[in-house]
Amino acid sequence: MTATQAPPAAPAPEATATPRTTAPATGLAGILGSADHKVIGRLYLGAAIAFGAGTAVTGLLGGLQRVDSSILDGDVAPQVLTFHVTSAVLLAVAPALLGLAMVLVPLQVGARAIAFPRAAAASFWGYLVGAGLTVAAYAINGGPGGGRSDAVDLWTAAWALVTVSLLLGAVCVATTALAVRTRGLGLDRAPMFTWSMLCSSVVWLLTLPVLVAVLIVMFIDHRFAEILFEPGPVATFARVSWVGQQPQVYVFAVPVLGIALDAVATATGARMANRAAARVAIGAFAVLGVGCFALTAISPEAADQPVTKGMALLAPLPVLAVLGVAATALRAGRPKPTSGLVGGVVALLVLLLATLVGAATAFEGALELAGTQWGTAQSQLTLVAVVIAGVAGLYHWSTKVFGRVASEGAGRTAPLVLALGAVVLAVPQCISALAGDAEEKVAGIEGLNVVALVGAVIVVLGGLLALSGLVGRRPADVPADPWGGQTLEWATASPPPFGNFDAEVPEVTSAEPLLAAPADDEEASV
């Protein structure tokens, strides 16, 4: 009996294709259990926008309180103020930037996924739980000025959880930029937004652990002894408010420079000159935002140190350098007035104004600015600049983030409205700090407080306008590259598939891999 054997089967066509990653779960389970960086980034953005709306409401209430001191109860007013000041940074601005980075940085560096995807997911859920506990602590009379001891402890622990979670997310973003880049994409060729988020994340990792340490010591001291720190709401708030003040607040504005430069490069459709100078300027601005040494509540002499005054004076220079690079690119190319371009340039101008206001604090002794509304105006200008840049980024990359093309009309108008509101909000505060008497320097001149409140309302309206242009039904056919982009995120579908790229990313040989190769080098890889 002869044994026969079937001939070997021919290899399936898929055997030579790029391996596919198992598709993720869909629906609520897919969201709650996802480690896809795009899903996590969208969750961060949604939560940050929600908490940002809450901080905007408390800001308006604080403005009303300055106009009419009977609006809020005497015990409620300090709570509203502290929630607005602290939450604007760590519950809204920082997580929004982190969410945008989690969506875009892996795409920009040609990675299939973010580094440490489960850690990225854990960072979001830790942030969300911590933010929720923060709100709960305020609701039961906690916070820095709270009258209930256990609620103050809850606020301290929740704030530490939020900070640690943001640091974990920063580790994921920085590691992706450093170690998960595709072939040929050195840091000198990385997109400007990726570079700015790398610089920002590194400084977060150097400075925000100081906040965690302060919160831990505050928790132990408040719960058991109250012998290490001066008790009381004013002293407690001062020990954490440095995160939203100069120079530390600049750390959260570093991505403004990267978003603006990427939008400018895309709008011009040409290679950007002076890229090295732009990278140095972004890195320098990040270094000038190191503010963990300037804890005046613990070391009052820090405000008078030469390094503190020197950093304040130098801060406008990197912003001016980036504006110069952007202006050179705009003159050399034929820019299209996209929403990303308009928002990016407006954000740079508002940030420049913020740094100029901050530079004046180097002379706060002569100008008598210490403890006045001048510092508040500087922080608000910086944060609104970040919001404008965030709007520019969301509109510029809307097809990648949301899977739809956002309304260009709203995208061009909202940054202008936000900038107008920022100026109307900040200028009266600066005038009060310069021209008011001792009480008015802190509380504001009565008539100017009304003008500042109008500015705050304009900022809120600008934010609502920006959100209105982002909502809508996702169309069936979304262009992969509506702007003629230059970098790798535009080389994949919109919205990007699970795994980001359907095929292997070719080796990168320039900082603008999607620009047409020269005629004599058509065979070169991107």
Coordinates of C-alpha atoms in Angstrom, one line a residue:
M1 CA 0.0 0.0 0.0
T2 CA 1.6 3.3 -1.1
A3 CA 1.3 6.3 1.1
T4 CA 0.6 9.5 -0.6
Q5 CA 1.1 13.0 0.8
A6 CA -0.6 16.2 -0.3
P7 CA 1.7 18.8 -1.8
P8 CA 2.5 21.7 0.6
A9 CA 0.0 24.5 0.4
A10 CA 1.1 27.7 -1.1
P11 CA 1.8 30.5 1.4
A12 CA -1.2 32.8 1.9
P13 CA -0.8 36.3 0.5
E14 CA -1.0 37.7 4.0
A15 CA 2.2 35.8 5.0
T16 CA 4.4 38.4 3.3
A17 CA 2.3 41.4 4.5
T18 CA 3.0 43.5 7.6
P19 CA 1.8 41.7 10.7
R20 CA -1.5 43.0 11.9
T21 CA -2.3 43.8 15.5
T22 CA -5.4 42.2 17.0
A23 CA -8.3 44.6 16.7
P24 CA -9.4 46.2 19.9
A25 CA -12.8 45.8 21.6
T26 CA -15.5 48.3 20.7
G27 CA -18.1 50.1 22.6
L28 CA -17.9 51.0 26.3
A29 CA -15.7 48.0 27.0
G30 CA -13.3 49.2 24.3
I31 CA -13.1 52.7 25.9
L32 CA -12.8 51.6 29.5
G33 CA -10.2 48.9 28.8
S34 CA -8.3 50.5 25.9
A35 CA -4.6 51.0 25.8
D36 CA -4.8 52.6 22.4
H37 CA -3.0 56.0 22.7
K38 CA -5.6 57.7 20.5
V39 CA -8.5 56.6 22.8
I40 CA -6.6 57.6 25.9
G41 CA -5.7 61.0 24.4
R42 CA -9.3 61.7 23.5
L43 CA -10.4 60.7 27.1
Y44 CA -7.8 63.1 28.4
L45 CA -9.1 65.9 26.1
G46 CA -12.7 65.3 27.0
A47 CA -12.0 65.3 30.8
A48 CA -9.8 68.3 30.6
I49 CA -12.4 70.3 28.6
A50 CA -15.0 69.4 31.2
F51 CA -12.9 70.4 34.2
G52 CA -11.8 73.5 32.2
A53 CA -15.4 74.5 32.0
G54 CA -15.7 74.2 35.7
T55 CA -12.6 76.3 36.3
A56 CA -14.0 78.9 33.9
V57 CA -17.3 79.1 35.9
T58 CA -15.3 79.6 39.1
G59 CA -13.2 82.2 37.4
L60 CA -16.4 84.1 36.5
L61 CA -17.7 83.8 40.0
G62 CA -14.4 85.2 41.3
G63 CA -14.7 88.1 38.9
L64 CA -18.2 88.8 40.1
Q65 CA -17.0 88.7 43.7
R66 CA -14.5 91.4 43.0
V67 CA -17.2 93.6 41.5
D68 CA -19.7 92.9 44.3
S69 CA -18.4 91.3 47.5
S70 CA -21.8 90.1 48.5
I71 CA -22.1 87.6 45.6
L72 CA -20.4 84.8 47.5
D73 CA -20.4 84.0 51.2
G74 CA -17.2 84.9 53.1
D75 CA -16.2 81.3 53.5
V76 CA -17.0 80.3 49.9
A77 CA -15.1 83.1 48.1
P78 CA -11.6 81.9 49.1
Q79 CA -12.6 78.3 48.0
V80 CA -13.8 79.5 44.6
L81 CA -10.6 81.5 44.1
T82 CA -8.2 78.6 45.1
F83 CA -10.1 76.1 43.0
H84 CA -9.9 78.3 39.9
V85 CA -6.2 79.1 40.3
T86 CA -4.9 75.6 41.0
S87 CA -7.4 73.6 38.9
A88 CA -6.8 75.7 35.7
V89 CA -3.3 74.3 35.5
L90 CA -3.4 70.7 36.7
L91 CA -7.0 69.8 36.0
A92 CA -7.4 71.5 32.6
V93 CA -4.4 72.9 30.8
A94 CA -1.8 70.2 31.6
P95 CA -4.1 67.2 30.9
A96 CA -5.3 68.8 27.7
L97 CA -1.8 69.1 26.4
L98 CA -1.0 65.6 27.5
G99 CA -4.1 64.3 25.7
L100 CA -3.1 66.0 22.5
A101 CA 0.4 64.7 22.8
M102 CA -0.8 61.1 23.4
V103 CA -2.8 61.2 20.2
L104 CA -0.2 62.9 18.0
V105 CA 3.4 62.1 19.2
P106 CA 3.3 58.4 18.3
L107 CA 1.8 59.3 14.9
Q108 CA 4.5 62.0 14.3
V109 CA 7.4 59.7 15.1
G110 CA 6.0 56.8 13.0
A111 CA 5.3 54.5 16.0
R112 CA 2.7 51.8 16.1
A113 CA 1.8 52.6 19.7
I114 CA 2.8 54.8 22.6
A115 CA 5.5 53.6 24.9
F116 CA 4.1 51.8 28.0
P117 CA 0.5 51.8 26.8
R118 CA -1.0 50.4 30.0
A119 CA 0.9 53.0 32.0
A120 CA -0.6 55.7 29.7
A121 CA -4.1 54.3 30.4
A122 CA -3.4 54.2 34.1
S123 CA -2.2 57.8 34.0
F124 CA -5.6 58.9 32.7
W125 CA -7.7 56.9 35.2
G126 CA -5.5 58.1 38.0
Y127 CA -5.9 61.7 36.9
L128 CA -9.7 61.3 36.5
V129 CA -10.1 59.7 40.0
G130 CA -7.8 62.4 41.6
A131 CA -9.7 65.2 39.8
G132 CA -13.0 63.8 41.0
L133 CA -11.8 63.5 44.5
T134 CA -10.5 67.1 44.3
V135 CA -14.0 68.3 43.4
A136 CA -15.5 66.2 46.1
A137 CA -13.1 67.6 48.7
Y138 CA -14.1 71.2 47.8
A139 CA -17.7 70.2 47.9
I140 CA -17.4 69.0 51.5
N141 CA -15.5 72.1 52.7
G142 CA -12.0 70.9 51.8
G143 CA -9.3 72.5 49.7
P144 CA -6.5 74.9 51.0
G145 CA -9.0 77.1 52.8
G146 CA -11.4 74.4 53.9
G147 CA -12.9 74.3 57.4
R148 CA -13.2 70.5 57.6
S149 CA -10.0 68.8 58.6
D150 CA -10.5 65.4 56.9
A151 CA -11.7 67.1 53.7
V152 CA -8.5 69.1 53.6
D153 CA -6.6 65.9 53.9
L154 CA -8.6 64.4 51.1
W155 CA -7.8 67.4 48.9
T156 CA -4.1 67.0 49.6
A157 CA -4.1 63.3 48.7
A158 CA -6.2 63.9 45.6
W159 CA -3.9 66.6 44.4
A160 CA -0.9 64.3 44.8
L161 CA -2.7 61.6 42.9
V162 CA -3.4 64.0 40.0
T163 CA 0.2 65.2 39.9
V164 CA 1.6 61.6 40.0
S165 CA -0.8 60.6 37.2
L166 CA 0.3 63.5 35.0
L167 CA 3.9 62.6 35.6
L168 CA 3.2 59.0 34.5
G169 CA 1.7 60.3 31.3
A170 CA 4.7 62.5 30.7
V171 CA 7.0 59.5 31.1
C172 CA 5.0 57.7 28.3
V173 CA 5.1 60.7 26.0
A174 CA 8.8 61.5 26.6
T175 CA 9.8 57.8 26.1
T176 CA 7.9 57.6 22.9
A177 CA 9.7 60.7 21.5
L178 CA 13.1 59.3 22.7
A179 CA 12.9 55.6 22.0
V180 CA 10.0 54.6 19.7
R181 CA 10.9 56.7 16.6
T182 CA 10.9 55.1 13.2
R183 CA 14.0 54.5 11.2
G184 CA 16.0 57.6 10.3
L185 CA 13.9 60.0 12.4
G186 CA 16.4 61.5 14.8
L187 CA 15.5 64.1 17.3
D188 CA 16.8 66.7 14.9
R189 CA 14.2 65.6 12.4
A190 CA 11.3 65.2 14.8
P191 CA 8.3 67.5 14.3
M192 CA 8.3 70.6 16.5
F193 CA 5.3 69.6 18.5
T194 CA 7.0 66.3 19.5
W195 CA 10.2 68.2 20.4
S196 CA 8.2 70.7 22.5
M197 CA 6.4 68.0 24.3
L198 CA 9.6 66.2 25.0
C199 CA 11.2 69.3 26.5
S200 CA 8.0 70.1 28.4
S201 CA 7.7 66.5 29.8
V202 CA 11.3 66.4 30.9
V203 CA 10.9 69.6 32.9
W204 CA 7.6 68.3 34.3
L205 CA 9.5 65.3 35.5
L206 CA 12.2 67.5 37.1
T207 CA 9.8 70.0 38.8
L208 CA 6.4 68.4 39.6
P209 CA 7.9 65.8 42.0
V210 CA 8.7 68.8 44.2
L211 CA 4.9 69.5 44.4
V212 CA 4.3 65.9 45.3
A213 CA 6.9 66.1 48.1
V214 CA 5.3 69.3 49.4
L215 CA 1.9 67.7 49.4
I216 CA 3.1 64.6 51.2
V217 CA 4.7 66.7 53.9
M218 CA 1.6 68.9 54.1
F219 CA -0.6 65.8 54.5
I220 CA 1.5 64.4 57.3
D221 CA 1.9 67.7 59.1
H222 CA -1.7 68.7 58.9
R223 CA -3.0 65.3 60.0
F224 CA -0.6 64.7 62.9
A225 CA 1.2 67.7 64.1
E226 CA 1.1 71.1 62.3
I227 CA 4.6 72.0 63.5
L228 CA 6.5 71.9 60.2
F229 CA 4.4 74.4 58.2
E230 CA 2.5 77.5 59.3
P231 CA -1.2 76.6 59.6
G232 CA -4.0 78.5 57.9
P233 CA -5.6 78.7 54.4
V234 CA -3.4 81.5 53.1
A235 CA -0.1 79.7 53.9
T236 CA -1.5 76.4 52.6
F237 CA -2.5 77.9 49.3
A238 CA 0.8 79.6 48.9
R239 CA 2.7 76.3 49.1
V240 CA 1.0 74.9 46.0
S241 CA 0.1 78.0 44.0
W242 CA 3.6 78.3 42.6
V243 CA 2.7 75.7 40.0
G244 CA 0.5 78.3 38.2
Q245 CA 2.9 81.3 38.7
Q246 CA 6.0 82.5 37.0
P247 CA 8.3 80.9 36.2
Q248 CA 6.7 77.4 36.6
V249 CA 3.7 78.3 34.5
Y250 CA 5.9 78.7 31.4
V251 CA 6.5 74.9 31.5
F252 CA 2.9 74.4 30.5
A253 CA 3.3 76.9 27.6
V254 CA 6.3 75.2 25.9
P255 CA 4.0 73.2 23.5
V256 CA 2.6 76.5 22.3
L257 CA 5.8 77.0 20.4
G258 CA 5.7 73.5 18.9
I259 CA 2.1 73.7 17.8
A260 CA 2.6 77.1 16.2
L261 CA 5.7 76.1 14.2
D262 CA 4.1 72.9 12.9
A263 CA 1.0 74.8 11.8
V264 CA 3.2 77.4 10.1
A265 CA 5.3 74.8 8.3
T266 CA 2.1 73.1 7.0
A267 CA 0.5 76.3 6.0
T268 CA 3.5 77.4 4.0
G269 CA 4.0 74.1 2.3
A270 CA 7.8 74.6 2.3
R271 CA 10.8 73.4 4.2
M272 CA 11.3 75.5 7.3
A273 CA 14.7 77.3 7.7
N274 CA 16.4 77.7 11.0
R275 CA 15.0 74.5 12.5
A276 CA 18.0 74.2 14.8
A277 CA 17.5 77.7 16.1
A278 CA 13.8 76.9 16.8
R279 CA 14.7 73.7 18.7
V280 CA 17.2 75.6 20.8
A281 CA 14.6 78.3 21.5
I282 CA 12.0 75.8 22.6
G283 CA 14.5 74.0 24.9
A284 CA 15.6 77.3 26.4
F285 CA 12.0 78.3 27.1
A286 CA 11.5 75.0 28.9
V287 CA 14.6 75.6 31.0
L288 CA 13.4 79.1 31.9
G289 CA 10.2 77.5 33.2
V290 CA 11.9 75.6 36.0
G291 CA 10.2 77.0 39.0
C292 CA 10.5 74.4 41.7
F293 CA 13.2 76.4 43.4
A294 CA 11.1 79.6 43.7
L295 CA 8.8 78.4 46.5
T296 CA 8.5 81.8 48.2
A297 CA 6.0 80.3 50.8
I298 CA 8.9 78.2 52.1
S299 CA 11.9 80.3 51.1
P300 CA 10.7 84.0 50.8
E301 CA 14.2 85.0 49.7
A302 CA 13.8 83.1 46.5
A303 CA 11.9 86.0 44.9
D304 CA 14.9 88.3 45.2
Q305 CA 17.5 85.9 43.9
P306 CA 19.4 87.0 40.8
V307 CA 18.5 83.8 39.0
T308 CA 14.8 84.4 39.5
K309 CA 15.0 87.9 38.1
G310 CA 17.3 86.8 35.3
M311 CA 14.9 84.1 34.2
A312 CA 12.0 86.6 34.2
L313 CA 14.0 88.9 32.0
L314 CA 15.2 86.2 29.6
A315 CA 11.8 84.5 29.1
P316 CA 10.6 86.7 26.2
L317 CA 13.7 85.9 24.1
P318 CA 12.9 82.3 23.1
V319 CA 9.4 83.4 22.2
L320 CA 10.8 86.2 20.1
A321 CA 13.1 83.7 18.4
V322 CA 10.3 81.3 17.5
L323 CA 8.3 84.3 16.2
G324 CA 11.2 85.2 14.0
V325 CA 11.5 81.6 12.7
A326 CA 7.8 81.6 12.0
A327 CA 7.9 85.0 10.2
T328 CA 10.8 83.9 8.1
A329 CA 8.9 80.8 7.0
L330 CA 5.8 82.8 6.2
R331 CA 7.7 85.3 4.1
A332 CA 9.5 82.5 2.2
G333 CA 6.4 80.5 1.4
R334 CA 2.8 81.1 0.3
P335 CA 0.9 80.5 3.5
K336 CA -2.8 79.5 3.5
P337 CA -4.7 81.2 6.3
T338 CA -5.7 77.9 8.0
S339 CA -7.2 77.8 11.5
G340 CA -4.0 76.2 12.7
L341 CA -1.9 79.0 11.4
V342 CA -4.1 81.8 12.7
G343 CA -4.4 80.2 16.1
G344 CA -0.7 79.4 16.3
V345 CA 0.4 82.9 15.5
V346 CA -2.1 84.5 17.8
A347 CA -1.0 82.1 20.6
L348 CA 2.6 83.2 20.1
L349 CA 1.7 86.9 20.3
V350 CA -0.3 86.4 23.5
L351 CA 2.5 84.3 25.0
L352 CA 5.0 87.1 24.1
L353 CA 2.8 89.6 25.9
A354 CA 2.7 87.3 29.0
T355 CA 6.4 87.0 29.1
L356 CA 6.9 90.8 28.8
V357 CA 4.5 91.3 31.7
G358 CA 6.4 88.6 33.6
A359 CA 9.7 90.3 32.8
A360 CA 8.5 93.4 34.7
T361 CA 8.5 91.3 37.9
A362 CA 12.3 91.6 37.9
F363 CA 11.7 95.2 39.0
E364 CA 8.8 94.4 41.4
G365 CA 10.6 96.1 44.3
A366 CA 10.8 99.4 42.5
L367 CA 7.4 99.1 40.9
E368 CA 5.8 97.7 44.1
L369 CA 4.3 94.7 42.2
A370 CA 4.8 92.0 44.9
G371 CA 1.6 90.4 45.9
T372 CA -0.5 92.5 43.5
Q373 CA -2.8 91.6 40.6
W374 CA 0.2 91.9 38.2
G375 CA 1.2 88.3 38.9
T376 CA -2.4 87.2 38.3
A377 CA -2.5 89.0 35.0
Q378 CA 0.7 87.3 33.9
S379 CA -0.5 83.8 34.8
Q380 CA -3.9 84.4 33.0
L381 CA -2.2 85.6 29.9
T382 CA 0.0 82.6 29.8
L383 CA -2.8 80.1 30.4
V384 CA -5.0 81.8 27.7
A385 CA -2.1 81.5 25.3
V386 CA -2.0 77.8 26.0
V387 CA -5.7 77.5 25.4
I388 CA -5.4 79.4 22.1
A389 CA -2.6 77.0 21.0
G390 CA -4.7 74.0 22.1
V391 CA -7.6 75.2 20.0
A392 CA -5.2 75.7 17.1
G393 CA -3.8 72.2 17.6
L394 CA -7.3 70.6 17.8
Y395 CA -8.4 72.3 14.6
H396 CA -5.1 71.6 12.8
W397 CA -5.1 67.9 13.6
S398 CA -8.9 67.5 13.9
T399 CA -9.0 64.7 11.3
K400 CA -6.5 62.7 13.4
V401 CA -7.9 63.5 16.8
F402 CA -11.7 63.4 16.1
G403 CA -11.9 61.9 12.6
R404 CA -13.6 65.0 11.1
V405 CA -12.6 68.3 9.5
A406 CA -13.5 71.1 12.0
S407 CA -15.2 74.3 10.9
E408 CA -12.5 76.6 9.6
G409 CA -14.7 79.7 10.3
A410 CA -14.9 79.0 14.0
G411 CA -11.2 77.9 14.0
R412 CA -10.0 81.2 12.7
T413 CA -12.4 83.4 14.8
A414 CA -12.1 81.7 18.2
P415 CA -8.4 82.4 18.7
L416 CA -9.0 86.1 18.0
V417 CA -11.9 86.2 20.4
L418 CA -9.8 84.4 23.1
A419 CA -6.9 86.8 22.6
L420 CA -9.2 89.9 22.8
G421 CA -10.6 88.5 26.1
A422 CA -7.2 87.8 27.5
V423 CA -6.1 91.4 26.8
V424 CA -9.3 92.9 28.2
L425 CA -9.0 90.7 31.3
A426 CA -5.3 91.3 32.0
V427 CA -4.8 95.0 31.2
P428 CA -7.1 96.3 34.0
Q429 CA -5.4 94.1 36.5
C430 CA -2.0 95.5 35.4
I431 CA -3.3 99.0 35.7
S432 CA -4.7 98.3 39.2
A433 CA -1.3 96.9 40.3
L434 CA 0.5 100.0 39.0
A435 CA -1.9 102.8 39.9
G436 CA -4.0 101.5 42.7
D437 CA -3.5 102.2 46.4
A438 CA -2.4 99.5 48.8
E439 CA -5.8 97.8 48.9
E440 CA -6.6 98.3 45.2
K441 CA -3.3 96.7 44.1
V442 CA -4.6 93.4 45.6
A443 CA -8.3 93.7 45.2
G444 CA -8.4 95.8 42.0
I445 CA -9.8 99.2 41.2
E446 CA -13.6 98.9 41.3
G447 CA -14.3 100.2 37.7
L448 CA -11.4 98.2 36.2
N449 CA -12.7 95.0 37.9
V450 CA -15.8 95.4 35.8
V451 CA -13.7 95.6 32.7
A452 CA -11.7 92.5 33.7
L453 CA -15.0 90.6 34.3
V454 CA -16.0 91.5 30.7
G455 CA -12.7 90.1 29.5
A456 CA -13.3 86.9 31.4
V457 CA -16.7 86.6 29.7
I458 CA -15.2 87.2 26.3
V459 CA -12.6 84.4 27.0
V460 CA -15.5 82.0 27.9
L461 CA -17.4 82.9 24.7
G462 CA -14.2 82.3 22.7
G463 CA -13.9 78.9 24.3
L464 CA -17.6 78.1 23.5
L465 CA -17.1 79.2 19.9
A466 CA -14.0 76.9 19.6
L467 CA -16.0 73.9 20.9
S468 CA -18.9 74.6 18.6
G469 CA -16.6 74.2 15.6
L470 CA -15.4 70.8 16.7
V471 CA -18.7 69.1 17.3
G472 CA -20.7 67.4 14.6
R473 CA -21.4 64.1 12.9
R474 CA -18.3 62.2 11.5
P475 CA -18.5 62.1 7.7
A476 CA -18.1 58.8 5.9
D477 CA -15.0 60.0 4.0
V478 CA -12.4 62.0 5.9
P479 CA -9.3 63.2 4.0
A480 CA -6.1 61.8 5.3
D481 CA -4.3 65.0 4.7
P482 CA -6.5 68.1 4.2
W483 CA -3.7 70.6 4.5
G484 CA -0.8 69.1 2.5
G485 CA 1.2 68.3 5.6
Q486 CA 4.9 67.5 5.8
T487 CA 5.2 65.0 8.7
L488 CA 4.3 61.4 9.3
E489 CA 1.0 61.9 11.0
W490 CA -0.4 63.0 7.6
A491 CA 0.7 59.7 5.9
T492 CA -2.0 57.6 7.6
A493 CA -5.8 57.5 7.3
S494 CA -8.1 59.8 9.2
P495 CA -9.0 58.7 11.8
P496 CA -5.8 56.6 12.1
P497 CA -6.4 52.8 12.3
F498 CA -5.5 50.7 15.3
G499 CA -1.8 50.3 15.0
N500 CA -1.6 53.8 13.3
F501 CA -0.1 52.7 9.9
D502 CA -1.4 50.1 7.5
A503 CA 2.0 49.5 6.1
E504 CA 5.6 49.8 7.2
V505 CA 6.8 53.3 7.6
P506 CA 9.7 54.0 5.1
E507 CA 13.0 55.2 6.4
V508 CA 12.9 59.0 7.0
T509 CA 15.7 61.0 5.4
S510 CA 14.5 64.6 6.2
A511 CA 12.5 66.6 8.7
E512 CA 9.7 67.0 6.1
P513 CA 9.3 63.4 4.8
L514 CA 6.0 64.0 2.9
L515 CA 7.3 66.9 0.9
A516 CA 7.9 66.0 -2.8
A517 CA 11.5 64.8 -3.3
P518 CA 13.7 66.9 -5.7
A519 CA 13.4 65.9 -9.4
D520 CA 16.9 64.4 -9.4
D521 CA 16.2 62.3 -6.4
E522 CA 12.8 60.7 -7.0
E523 CA 14.0 57.3 -6.0
A524 CA 14.9 58.4 -2.5
S525 CA 12.8 57.0 0.3
V526 CA 10.8 59.4 2.5

